[in-house]
Amino acid sequence: MTALDAHLVECRACPRLVAWREEVARERRAAFRDERYWGRPVPGFGEPGARVVVVGLAPAAHGANRTGRMFTGDRSGDFLFAAMHRTGFANQPTSVSADDGLALHDIRVTAPVRCAPPANKPTPEERRRCAPYLARELELVGSGVRVAVALGAIGWQALLTTLAEQGWAVPRPRPTFAHGAEVTLARAGGPDDVGAGAPALTVLGCFHVSQQNTFTGRLTPAMLDAVLLRARELANA
């Protein structure tokens, strides 16, 4: 995982994303004018051998693109990590900087796009270029993963695509994203498949923790807690 992260943070494969992340890091928001922005791709965060993986969308321009840690330094992260603390996955309810002492237990947070995109909208080509990083991270987390929580439709689509490529039997037609959706996958290969006999993997859908959802009440703390508690239940089964 260390080698993957070292390769990731040097990536410059998407010119539009590179230009944007670095422009944001140079100009900075007034509230953070005295801070040095990360301004590079953002690695996953959490236990390398976690049984639960949370897949979001992409770093926020003044959140993870500033702090260098997934979902750290913005209100979306505040909402997510407060829920993880309430449900026993985090040692504290706040996430303000990469050195704030936050530790995750049995859970890992990642994303299908690792650079902050303009208007929070990566292009399909940018998503395709970044996909190998998510795939490799899931491989390194290993067969101990029992639950994957997809935050939003893009995370759902990216996750199912990656899992299908890795030999999981994703149904066709592909399941539609919805908050509370639950799909249990088995390995698609036969007895010669190196992944044959692996425990089932359950994919859970959850509305993204964006301010657009949390400020309007589309996603409430209780709704997010319920998804995370379900993830814990499935991981312990």
mmCIF file of C-alpha atoms in Angstrom:
data_model
loop_
_atom_site.group_PDB
_atom_site.id
_atom_site.type_symbol
_atom_site.label_atom_id
_atom_site.label_comp_id
_atom_site.label_asym_id
_atom_site.label_seq_id
_atom_site.Cartn_x
_atom_site.Cartn_y
_atom_site.Cartn_z
ATOM 1 C CA MET A 1 0.000 0.000 0.000
ATOM 2 C CA THR A 2 2.899 2.347 0.740
ATOM 3 C CA ALA A 3 4.299 1.773 -2.754
ATOM 4 C CA LEU A 4 0.877 2.370 -4.299
ATOM 5 C CA ASP A 5 0.480 5.650 -2.423
ATOM 6 C CA ALA A 6 3.975 6.774 -3.454
ATOM 7 C CA HIS A 7 3.125 6.135 -7.111
ATOM 8 C CA LEU A 8 -0.302 7.740 -6.803
ATOM 9 C CA VAL A 9 0.820 11.091 -5.389
ATOM 10 C CA GLU A 10 3.134 11.624 -8.382
ATOM 11 C CA CYS A 11 0.413 10.986 -10.982
ATOM 12 C CA ARG A 12 -0.094 13.661 -13.669
ATOM 13 C CA ALA A 13 -2.148 11.594 -16.131
ATOM 14 C CA CYS A 14 -5.098 14.010 -16.406
ATOM 15 C CA PRO A 15 -4.009 17.506 -17.568
ATOM 16 C CA ARG A 16 -7.291 19.199 -16.640
ATOM 17 C CA LEU A 17 -7.234 17.818 -13.103
ATOM 18 C CA VAL A 18 -3.547 18.597 -12.620
ATOM 19 C CA ALA A 19 -4.103 22.196 -13.728
ATOM 20 C CA TRP A 20 -7.125 22.631 -11.455
ATOM 21 C CA ARG A 21 -5.704 21.047 -8.308
ATOM 22 C CA GLU A 22 -2.535 23.124 -8.634
ATOM 23 C CA GLU A 23 -4.390 26.353 -9.404
ATOM 24 C CA VAL A 24 -6.524 25.891 -6.311
ATOM 25 C CA ALA A 25 -3.419 25.151 -4.254
ATOM 26 C CA ARG A 26 -1.717 28.318 -5.495
ATOM 27 C CA GLU A 27 -4.636 30.709 -5.113
ATOM 28 C CA ARG A 28 -6.114 29.215 -1.915
ATOM 29 C CA ARG A 29 -9.363 30.207 -0.256
ATOM 30 C CA ALA A 30 -9.159 33.293 1.957
ATOM 31 C CA ALA A 31 -9.888 31.279 5.108
ATOM 32 C CA PHE A 32 -6.848 29.080 4.377
ATOM 33 C CA ARG A 33 -4.534 31.669 2.876
ATOM 34 C CA ASP A 34 -1.747 30.963 5.351
ATOM 35 C CA GLU A 35 -1.851 27.196 4.827
ATOM 36 C CA ARG A 36 0.188 25.166 2.375
ATOM 37 C CA TYR A 37 -2.172 23.119 0.224
ATOM 38 C CA TRP A 38 -1.444 19.491 -0.614
ATOM 39 C CA GLY A 39 -2.361 20.011 -4.297
ATOM 40 C CA ARG A 40 -1.667 16.410 -5.395
ATOM 41 C CA PRO A 41 -3.621 13.150 -5.774
ATOM 42 C CA VAL A 42 -5.007 11.933 -2.446
ATOM 43 C CA PRO A 43 -4.355 8.361 -1.201
ATOM 44 C CA GLY A 44 -6.910 6.218 0.599
ATOM 45 C CA PHE A 45 -7.101 6.475 4.377
ATOM 46 C CA GLY A 46 -7.761 3.913 7.089
ATOM 47 C CA GLU A 47 -6.727 0.391 8.014
ATOM 48 C CA PRO A 48 -5.000 -1.447 5.125
ATOM 49 C CA GLY A 49 -6.716 -4.697 6.139
ATOM 50 C CA ALA A 50 -10.154 -3.251 6.881
ATOM 51 C CA ARG A 51 -13.285 -5.363 6.458
ATOM 52 C CA VAL A 52 -15.315 -2.315 5.383
ATOM 53 C CA VAL A 53 -14.354 0.006 2.525
ATOM 54 C CA VAL A 54 -16.119 3.303 1.802
ATOM 55 C CA VAL A 55 -15.904 4.579 -1.784
ATOM 56 C CA GLY A 56 -16.717 8.239 -2.395
ATOM 57 C CA LEU A 57 -16.282 10.387 -5.516
ATOM 58 C CA ALA A 58 -13.224 12.679 -5.504
ATOM 59 C CA PRO A 59 -11.313 15.032 -3.180
ATOM 60 C CA ALA A 60 -12.830 18.448 -2.480
ATOM 61 C CA ALA A 61 -10.841 21.419 -3.773
ATOM 62 C CA HIS A 62 -10.449 23.032 -0.337
ATOM 63 C CA GLY A 63 -10.859 19.816 1.660
ATOM 64 C CA ALA A 64 -8.643 16.832 0.836
ATOM 65 C CA ASN A 65 -6.853 18.791 -1.902
ATOM 66 C CA ARG A 66 -5.778 21.112 0.924
ATOM 67 C CA THR A 67 -5.120 18.640 3.730
ATOM 68 C CA GLY A 68 -3.909 15.607 1.762
ATOM 69 C CA ARG A 69 -6.289 13.177 3.500
ATOM 70 C CA MET A 70 -9.581 11.795 2.213
ATOM 71 C CA PHE A 71 -12.693 13.671 3.435
ATOM 72 C CA THR A 72 -10.586 15.856 5.702
ATOM 73 C CA GLY A 73 -11.029 19.592 6.155
ATOM 74 C CA ASP A 74 -14.541 20.126 4.814
ATOM 75 C CA ARG A 75 -18.132 19.724 5.959
ATOM 76 C CA SER A 76 -18.654 16.496 4.035
ATOM 77 C CA GLY A 77 -15.847 14.933 6.024
ATOM 78 C CA ASP A 78 -17.231 16.371 9.254
ATOM 79 C CA PHE A 79 -20.533 14.628 8.528
ATOM 80 C CA LEU A 80 -18.910 11.314 7.549
ATOM 81 C CA PHE A 81 -16.394 10.983 10.360
ATOM 82 C CA ALA A 82 -18.889 12.075 13.011
ATOM 83 C CA ALA A 83 -21.043 9.152 11.871
ATOM 84 C CA MET A 84 -18.054 6.803 11.933
ATOM 85 C CA HIS A 85 -17.329 7.895 15.489
ATOM 86 C CA ARG A 86 -20.944 7.316 16.559
ATOM 87 C CA THR A 87 -20.886 3.819 15.032
ATOM 88 C CA GLY A 88 -17.496 2.796 16.444
ATOM 89 C CA PHE A 89 -15.367 3.068 13.300
ATOM 90 C CA ALA A 90 -13.386 6.184 14.338
ATOM 91 C CA ASN A 91 -11.668 7.275 17.538
ATOM 92 C CA GLN A 92 -12.902 10.888 17.274
ATOM 93 C CA PRO A 93 -15.765 12.754 15.567
ATOM 94 C CA THR A 94 -13.700 15.444 13.824
ATOM 95 C CA SER A 95 -11.294 15.473 10.881
ATOM 96 C CA VAL A 96 -9.523 18.771 10.322
ATOM 97 C CA SER A 97 -5.971 17.926 9.242
ATOM 98 C CA ALA A 98 -3.758 14.979 8.373
ATOM 99 C CA ASP A 99 -2.060 15.152 11.786
ATOM 100 C CA ASP A 100 -5.134 15.594 14.005
ATOM 101 C CA GLY A 101 -4.922 12.127 15.578
ATOM 102 C CA LEU A 102 -7.907 10.616 13.739
ATOM 103 C CA ALA A 103 -7.688 6.826 13.501
ATOM 104 C CA LEU A 104 -10.153 4.509 11.767
ATOM 105 C CA HIS A 105 -10.973 1.022 13.025
ATOM 106 C CA ASP A 106 -11.745 -1.803 10.557
ATOM 107 C CA ILE A 107 -12.736 0.681 7.832
ATOM 108 C CA ARG A 108 -10.961 2.385 4.925
ATOM 109 C CA VAL A 109 -12.032 5.422 2.890
ATOM 110 C CA THR A 110 -11.109 5.818 -0.769
ATOM 111 C CA ALA A 111 -12.405 7.215 -4.057
ATOM 112 C CA PRO A 112 -12.503 6.386 -7.781
ATOM 113 C CA VAL A 113 -10.971 9.793 -8.651
ATOM 114 C CA ARG A 114 -7.985 11.008 -6.633
ATOM 115 C CA CYS A 115 -7.632 14.634 -7.770
ATOM 116 C CA ALA A 116 -10.065 17.450 -7.066
ATOM 117 C CA PRO A 117 -12.102 18.052 -10.261
ATOM 118 C CA PRO A 118 -13.540 21.404 -11.361
ATOM 119 C CA ALA A 119 -17.151 21.746 -10.151
ATOM 120 C CA ASN A 120 -16.744 18.319 -8.490
ATOM 121 C CA LYS A 121 -17.385 16.690 -11.886
ATOM 122 C CA PRO A 122 -14.660 14.416 -13.270
ATOM 123 C CA THR A 123 -15.092 13.457 -16.915
ATOM 124 C CA PRO A 124 -15.681 9.822 -17.927
ATOM 125 C CA GLU A 125 -12.153 9.707 -19.372
ATOM 126 C CA GLU A 126 -10.654 10.999 -16.113
ATOM 127 C CA ARG A 127 -12.579 8.364 -14.202
ATOM 128 C CA ARG A 128 -11.238 5.660 -16.540
ATOM 129 C CA ARG A 129 -7.647 6.846 -16.156
ATOM 130 C CA CYS A 130 -7.886 6.813 -12.375
ATOM 131 C CA ALA A 131 -9.707 3.473 -12.109
ATOM 132 C CA PRO A 132 -6.550 1.326 -11.808
ATOM 133 C CA TYR A 133 -5.697 2.997 -8.493
ATOM 134 C CA LEU A 134 -9.012 1.964 -6.956
ATOM 135 C CA ALA A 135 -8.612 -1.535 -8.382
ATOM 136 C CA ARG A 136 -5.122 -1.967 -6.967
ATOM 137 C CA GLU A 137 -6.130 -0.567 -3.584
ATOM 138 C CA LEU A 138 -8.983 -3.063 -3.317
ATOM 139 C CA GLU A 139 -6.597 -5.860 -4.266
ATOM 140 C CA LEU A 140 -4.158 -4.790 -1.551
ATOM 141 C CA VAL A 141 -6.858 -4.509 1.109
ATOM 142 C CA GLY A 142 -7.418 -8.165 0.279
ATOM 143 C CA SER A 143 -10.007 -10.876 0.650
ATOM 144 C CA GLY A 144 -10.855 -9.773 4.188
ATOM 145 C CA VAL A 145 -13.123 -7.053 2.842
ATOM 146 C CA ARG A 146 -16.712 -8.051 3.540
ATOM 147 C CA VAL A 147 -18.590 -4.805 2.849
ATOM 148 C CA ALA A 148 -18.150 -1.914 0.417
ATOM 149 C CA VAL A 149 -20.196 1.238 0.970
ATOM 150 C CA ALA A 150 -20.663 3.355 -2.161
ATOM 151 C CA LEU A 151 -21.356 7.035 -1.514
ATOM 152 C CA GLY A 152 -23.442 8.232 -4.451
ATOM 153 C CA ALA A 153 -24.149 6.953 -7.940
ATOM 154 C CA ILE A 154 -20.657 7.564 -9.359
ATOM 155 C CA GLY A 155 -19.018 5.684 -6.492
ATOM 156 C CA TRP A 156 -21.571 2.881 -6.980
ATOM 157 C CA GLN A 157 -20.885 2.596 -10.710
ATOM 158 C CA ALA A 158 -17.107 2.761 -10.309
ATOM 159 C CA LEU A 159 -17.119 0.186 -7.534
ATOM 160 C CA LEU A 160 -19.286 -2.336 -9.402
ATOM 161 C CA THR A 161 -17.201 -1.916 -12.557
ATOM 162 C CA THR A 162 -13.995 -2.570 -10.635
ATOM 163 C CA LEU A 163 -15.428 -5.557 -8.779
ATOM 164 C CA ALA A 164 -16.700 -7.101 -12.019
ATOM 165 C CA GLU A 165 -13.223 -6.761 -13.519
ATOM 166 C CA GLN A 166 -11.763 -8.457 -10.452
ATOM 167 C CA GLY A 167 -13.944 -11.535 -10.813
ATOM 168 C CA TRP A 168 -16.984 -10.744 -8.690
ATOM 169 C CA ALA A 169 -20.321 -11.864 -10.140
ATOM 170 C CA VAL A 170 -21.995 -8.483 -10.586
ATOM 171 C CA PRO A 171 -25.570 -9.035 -11.837
ATOM 172 C CA ARG A 172 -26.655 -8.007 -15.334
ATOM 173 C CA PRO A 173 -28.358 -5.692 -15.797
ATOM 174 C CA ARG A 174 -26.233 -3.925 -13.243
ATOM 175 C CA PRO A 175 -28.081 -3.004 -10.025
ATOM 176 C CA THR A 176 -29.320 0.595 -9.877
ATOM 177 C CA PHE A 177 -27.969 2.905 -7.196
ATOM 178 C CA ALA A 178 -30.303 3.864 -4.363
ATOM 179 C CA HIS A 179 -29.834 4.848 -0.762
ATOM 180 C CA GLY A 180 -30.089 1.641 1.240
ATOM 181 C CA ALA A 181 -29.501 -0.588 -1.787
ATOM 182 C CA GLU A 182 -27.824 -3.867 -0.882
ATOM 183 C CA VAL A 183 -26.222 -6.300 -3.317
ATOM 184 C CA THR A 184 -24.368 -9.433 -2.247
ATOM 185 C CA LEU A 185 -21.695 -10.686 -4.646
ATOM 186 C CA ALA A 186 -19.876 -13.979 -4.987
ATOM 187 C CA ARG A 187 -16.796 -14.795 -7.034
ATOM 188 C CA ALA A 188 -17.676 -15.464 -10.665
ATOM 189 C CA GLY A 189 -14.857 -17.893 -11.448
ATOM 190 C CA GLY A 190 -14.761 -21.655 -11.225
ATOM 191 C CA PRO A 191 -12.614 -23.835 -8.963
ATOM 192 C CA ASP A 192 -9.403 -22.751 -10.726
ATOM 193 C CA ASP A 193 -10.042 -19.085 -9.975
ATOM 194 C CA VAL A 194 -7.534 -17.844 -7.388
ATOM 195 C CA GLY A 195 -10.405 -16.003 -5.692
ATOM 196 C CA ALA A 196 -12.713 -19.014 -5.571
ATOM 197 C CA GLY A 197 -14.040 -19.685 -2.093
ATOM 198 C CA ALA A 198 -13.619 -16.087 -0.966
ATOM 199 C CA PRO A 199 -16.315 -14.836 1.423
ATOM 200 C CA ALA A 200 -19.240 -12.985 -0.119
ATOM 201 C CA LEU A 201 -18.919 -9.240 -0.550
ATOM 202 C CA THR A 202 -21.911 -6.976 0.097
ATOM 203 C CA VAL A 203 -22.169 -3.590 -1.591
ATOM 204 C CA LEU A 204 -24.286 -0.988 0.195
ATOM 205 C CA GLY A 205 -25.589 2.207 -1.395
ATOM 206 C CA CYS A 206 -25.655 5.489 0.513
ATOM 207 C CA PHE A 207 -26.363 9.033 -0.605
ATOM 208 C CA HIS A 208 -23.140 11.018 -0.861
ATOM 209 C CA VAL A 209 -22.207 13.137 2.149
ATOM 210 C CA SER A 210 -22.117 16.290 0.021
ATOM 211 C CA GLN A 211 -23.553 19.489 1.463
ATOM 212 C CA GLN A 212 -26.188 19.351 -1.254
ATOM 213 C CA ASN A 213 -27.529 16.213 0.429
ATOM 214 C CA THR A 214 -26.810 16.903 4.088
ATOM 215 C CA PHE A 215 -27.978 20.526 4.178
ATOM 216 C CA THR A 216 -31.291 19.678 2.491
ATOM 217 C CA GLY A 217 -32.006 16.681 4.724
ATOM 218 C CA ARG A 218 -31.823 14.209 1.872
ATOM 219 C CA LEU A 219 -29.144 12.465 3.930
ATOM 220 C CA THR A 220 -29.536 12.731 7.697
ATOM 221 C CA PRO A 221 -27.139 11.575 10.430
ATOM 222 C CA ALA A 222 -29.549 8.775 11.315
ATOM 223 C CA MET A 223 -29.625 7.563 7.699
ATOM 224 C CA LEU A 224 -25.826 7.437 7.478
ATOM 225 C CA ASP A 225 -25.555 5.767 10.885
ATOM 226 C CA ALA A 226 -27.977 3.071 9.722
ATOM 227 C CA VAL A 227 -25.834 2.274 6.676
ATOM 228 C CA LEU A 228 -22.634 2.091 8.729
ATOM 229 C CA LEU A 229 -24.281 -0.062 11.397
ATOM 230 C CA ARG A 230 -25.520 -2.395 8.654
ATOM 231 C CA ALA A 231 -21.967 -2.543 7.317
ATOM 232 C CA ARG A 232 -20.716 -3.518 10.761
ATOM 233 C CA GLU A 233 -23.413 -6.167 11.114
ATOM 234 C CA LEU A 234 -22.490 -7.713 7.763
ATOM 235 C CA ALA A 235 -18.753 -7.555 8.480
ATOM 236 C CA ASN A 236 -19.287 -9.411 11.767
ATOM 237 C CA ALA A 237 -21.578 -12.063 10.271
#
